[in-house]
Amino acid sequence: ALLRSAFLDPYTPMVDAALPLTAEDYEEWGDPATDEAVMQCMLAYSPYHNLSDRPYPPTLYCVGQNDRRVPCTQSLRFIARLRHRTAQRELSAMPQLIHVRENGGHMPDGGRYRRLEQLAL
């Protein structure tokens, strides 16, 4: 599987009003810090909070170091939690890799050579 700028933990940033875009997202999703129903709903579909002890496919996570919408730390935390929950023998059969782009943010930076580099991954 290939995940680009994946929003793997929608709950945690929504309870931190100091983060950019969080207050704007309250209008669309509600505030999980003040509304129990919103919190339960978000936790129900949050990939990070719903990892289970089962095999997952090999996955490449492509993230931008300067992504203000979905920080690269989300993918790092997700992979760490997935690896922690997975037996060592299964990790070699289903690697979880991450590619951190130093340039660009939520959208990949442009350019002909950048596109070729992405295709090479």
PDB file of C-alpha atoms in Angstrom:
ATOM      1  CA  ALA A   1       0.000   0.000   0.000  1.00  0.00           C
ATOM      2  CA  LEU A   2       1.074   3.584  -0.556  1.00  0.00           C
ATOM      3  CA  LEU A   3      -0.154   6.333   1.762  1.00  0.00           C
ATOM      4  CA  ARG A   4       0.612   9.965   0.982  1.00  0.00           C
ATOM      5  CA  SER A   5       0.101  12.576   3.696  1.00  0.00           C
ATOM      6  CA  ALA A   6      -2.258  10.160   5.446  1.00  0.00           C
ATOM      7  CA  PHE A   7      -4.428  11.560   8.239  1.00  0.00           C
ATOM      8  CA  LEU A   8      -3.874   8.592  10.559  1.00  0.00           C
ATOM      9  CA  ASP A   9      -4.867  10.229  13.842  1.00  0.00           C
ATOM     10  CA  PRO A  10      -7.711  12.715  13.458  1.00  0.00           C
ATOM     11  CA  TYR A  11      -8.503  12.747  17.176  1.00  0.00           C
ATOM     12  CA  THR A  12      -5.254  13.928  18.809  1.00  0.00           C
ATOM     13  CA  PRO A  13      -4.819  17.182  16.838  1.00  0.00           C
ATOM     14  CA  MET A  14      -8.496  18.021  17.325  1.00  0.00           C
ATOM     15  CA  VAL A  15      -8.099  18.187  21.106  1.00  0.00           C
ATOM     16  CA  ASP A  16      -5.206  20.661  20.809  1.00  0.00           C
ATOM     17  CA  ALA A  17      -6.708  24.041  19.906  1.00  0.00           C
ATOM     18  CA  ALA A  18      -3.227  25.579  19.683  1.00  0.00           C
ATOM     19  CA  LEU A  19      -2.480  23.680  16.467  1.00  0.00           C
ATOM     20  CA  PRO A  20      -3.067  25.457  13.162  1.00  0.00           C
ATOM     21  CA  LEU A  21      -6.338  24.568  11.419  1.00  0.00           C
ATOM     22  CA  THR A  22      -7.859  22.871  14.498  1.00  0.00           C
ATOM     23  CA  ALA A  23     -10.268  25.697  15.317  1.00  0.00           C
ATOM     24  CA  GLU A  24     -11.382  25.771  11.672  1.00  0.00           C
ATOM     25  CA  ASP A  25     -12.020  22.024  11.758  1.00  0.00           C
ATOM     26  CA  TYR A  26     -14.387  22.392  14.729  1.00  0.00           C
ATOM     27  CA  GLU A  27     -16.988  23.839  12.351  1.00  0.00           C
ATOM     28  CA  GLU A  28     -16.829  20.743  10.160  1.00  0.00           C
ATOM     29  CA  TRP A  29     -16.319  17.961  12.722  1.00  0.00           C
ATOM     30  CA  GLY A  30     -17.210  19.393  16.113  1.00  0.00           C
ATOM     31  CA  ASP A  31     -15.013  19.655  19.201  1.00  0.00           C
ATOM     32  CA  PRO A  32     -14.128  16.266  20.725  1.00  0.00           C
ATOM     33  CA  ALA A  33     -12.811  17.961  23.882  1.00  0.00           C
ATOM     34  CA  THR A  34     -16.268  19.297  24.751  1.00  0.00           C
ATOM     35  CA  ASP A  35     -18.650  16.856  23.034  1.00  0.00           C
ATOM     36  CA  GLU A  36     -18.574  13.187  24.080  1.00  0.00           C
ATOM     37  CA  ALA A  37     -20.467  12.046  20.958  1.00  0.00           C
ATOM     38  CA  VAL A  38     -17.931  13.740  18.670  1.00  0.00           C
ATOM     39  CA  MET A  39     -15.068  12.199  20.637  1.00  0.00           C
ATOM     40  CA  GLN A  40     -16.528   8.668  20.396  1.00  0.00           C
ATOM     41  CA  CYS A  41     -17.216   9.098  16.688  1.00  0.00           C
ATOM     42  CA  MET A  42     -13.665  10.284  15.959  1.00  0.00           C
ATOM     43  CA  LEU A  43     -12.102   7.496  18.004  1.00  0.00           C
ATOM     44  CA  ALA A  44     -14.261   4.962  16.154  1.00  0.00           C
ATOM     45  CA  TYR A  45     -12.786   5.843  12.737  1.00  0.00           C
ATOM     46  CA  SER A  46      -9.264   6.886  13.776  1.00  0.00           C
ATOM     47  CA  PRO A  47      -6.774   4.452  12.210  1.00  0.00           C
ATOM     48  CA  TYR A  48      -4.264   5.148  14.996  1.00  0.00           C
ATOM     49  CA  HIS A  49      -6.725   4.310  17.753  1.00  0.00           C
ATOM     50  CA  ASN A  50      -8.053   1.219  15.990  1.00  0.00           C
ATOM     51  CA  LEU A  51      -4.855  -0.686  15.278  1.00  0.00           C
ATOM     52  CA  SER A  52      -5.301  -4.306  16.189  1.00  0.00           C
ATOM     53  CA  ASP A  53      -3.116  -7.380  16.520  1.00  0.00           C
ATOM     54  CA  ARG A  54      -3.535  -8.617  12.966  1.00  0.00           C
ATOM     55  CA  PRO A  55      -1.351  -8.679   9.861  1.00  0.00           C
ATOM     56  CA  TYR A  56      -1.126  -5.440   7.899  1.00  0.00           C
ATOM     57  CA  PRO A  57       0.088  -5.133   4.314  1.00  0.00           C
ATOM     58  CA  PRO A  58       3.557  -3.805   3.487  1.00  0.00           C
ATOM     59  CA  THR A  59       3.148  -0.053   3.321  1.00  0.00           C
ATOM     60  CA  LEU A  60       5.134   2.971   2.187  1.00  0.00           C
ATOM     61  CA  TYR A  61       4.173   6.208   3.935  1.00  0.00           C
ATOM     62  CA  CYS A  62       5.168   9.371   2.010  1.00  0.00           C
ATOM     63  CA  VAL A  63       5.087  12.491   4.161  1.00  0.00           C
ATOM     64  CA  GLY A  64       6.266  16.085   3.959  1.00  0.00           C
ATOM     65  CA  GLN A  65       8.524  17.360   6.709  1.00  0.00           C
ATOM     66  CA  ASN A  66       6.838  20.786   6.506  1.00  0.00           C
ATOM     67  CA  ASP A  67       3.223  19.595   6.181  1.00  0.00           C
ATOM     68  CA  ARG A  68       1.064  21.864   8.353  1.00  0.00           C
ATOM     69  CA  ARG A  69      -2.137  19.929   7.645  1.00  0.00           C
ATOM     70  CA  VAL A  70      -0.916  16.418   8.501  1.00  0.00           C
ATOM     71  CA  PRO A  71       2.393  16.548  10.402  1.00  0.00           C
ATOM     72  CA  CYS A  72       4.867  13.786   9.561  1.00  0.00           C
ATOM     73  CA  THR A  73       4.846  12.826  13.244  1.00  0.00           C
ATOM     74  CA  GLN A  74       1.426  11.229  12.685  1.00  0.00           C
ATOM     75  CA  SER A  75       2.897   8.631  10.343  1.00  0.00           C
ATOM     76  CA  LEU A  76       5.905   8.116  12.614  1.00  0.00           C
ATOM     77  CA  ARG A  77       3.655   7.503  15.636  1.00  0.00           C
ATOM     78  CA  PHE A  78       1.388   5.215  13.608  1.00  0.00           C
ATOM     79  CA  ILE A  79       4.296   3.083  12.373  1.00  0.00           C
ATOM     80  CA  ALA A  80       5.791   2.898  15.873  1.00  0.00           C
ATOM     81  CA  ARG A  81       2.482   1.756  17.333  1.00  0.00           C
ATOM     82  CA  LEU A  82       1.950  -0.739  14.525  1.00  0.00           C
ATOM     83  CA  ARG A  83       5.429  -2.196  15.009  1.00  0.00           C
ATOM     84  CA  HIS A  84       4.890  -2.400  18.763  1.00  0.00           C
ATOM     85  CA  ARG A  85       1.672  -4.374  18.250  1.00  0.00           C
ATOM     86  CA  THR A  86       3.102  -6.707  15.621  1.00  0.00           C
ATOM     87  CA  ALA A  87       5.116  -9.824  16.336  1.00  0.00           C
ATOM     88  CA  GLN A  88       8.753  -9.590  15.228  1.00  0.00           C
ATOM     89  CA  ARG A  89       8.416 -12.493  12.769  1.00  0.00           C
ATOM     90  CA  GLU A  90       5.599 -10.690  10.967  1.00  0.00           C
ATOM     91  CA  LEU A  91       7.489  -7.394  10.612  1.00  0.00           C
ATOM     92  CA  SER A  92       9.933  -8.788   8.059  1.00  0.00           C
ATOM     93  CA  ALA A  93       7.051 -10.076   5.928  1.00  0.00           C
ATOM     94  CA  MET A  94       5.173  -6.767   6.051  1.00  0.00           C
ATOM     95  CA  PRO A  95       7.612  -3.872   6.209  1.00  0.00           C
ATOM     96  CA  GLN A  96       6.331  -0.432   7.129  1.00  0.00           C
ATOM     97  CA  LEU A  97       8.548   2.145   5.422  1.00  0.00           C
ATOM     98  CA  ILE A  98       8.475   5.918   5.510  1.00  0.00           C
ATOM     99  CA  HIS A  99       9.790   8.448   3.011  1.00  0.00           C
ATOM    100  CA  VAL A 100      10.067  11.968   4.433  1.00  0.00           C
ATOM    101  CA  ARG A 101      10.243  14.725   1.826  1.00  0.00           C
ATOM    102  CA  GLU A 102      12.434  17.555   3.075  1.00  0.00           C
ATOM    103  CA  ASN A 103      10.826  20.054   0.724  1.00  0.00           C
ATOM    104  CA  GLY A 104       7.177  20.648   0.181  1.00  0.00           C
ATOM    105  CA  GLY A 105       4.313  20.413   2.570  1.00  0.00           C
ATOM    106  CA  HIS A 106       0.939  18.750   2.212  1.00  0.00           C
ATOM    107  CA  MET A 107       1.167  18.772  -1.559  1.00  0.00           C
ATOM    108  CA  PRO A 108       4.299  17.387  -3.179  1.00  0.00           C
ATOM    109  CA  ASP A 109       6.702  19.959  -4.537  1.00  0.00           C
ATOM    110  CA  GLY A 110       6.707  20.149  -8.284  1.00  0.00           C
ATOM    111  CA  GLY A 111       9.255  19.770 -10.972  1.00  0.00           C
ATOM    112  CA  ARG A 112      10.022  17.170 -13.585  1.00  0.00           C
ATOM    113  CA  TYR A 113      12.827  15.540 -11.629  1.00  0.00           C
ATOM    114  CA  ARG A 114      10.780  15.400  -8.422  1.00  0.00           C
ATOM    115  CA  ARG A 115       8.068  13.471 -10.277  1.00  0.00           C
ATOM    116  CA  LEU A 116      10.665  10.981 -11.510  1.00  0.00           C
ATOM    117  CA  GLU A 117      12.000  10.568  -7.988  1.00  0.00           C
ATOM    118  CA  GLN A 118       8.498   9.807  -6.726  1.00  0.00           C
ATOM    119  CA  LEU A 119       7.956   7.254  -9.469  1.00  0.00           C
ATOM    120  CA  ALA A 120      11.258   5.582  -8.550  1.00  0.00           C
ATOM    121  CA  LEU A 121       9.993   4.947  -5.020  1.00  0.00           C
TER     122      LEU A 121
END
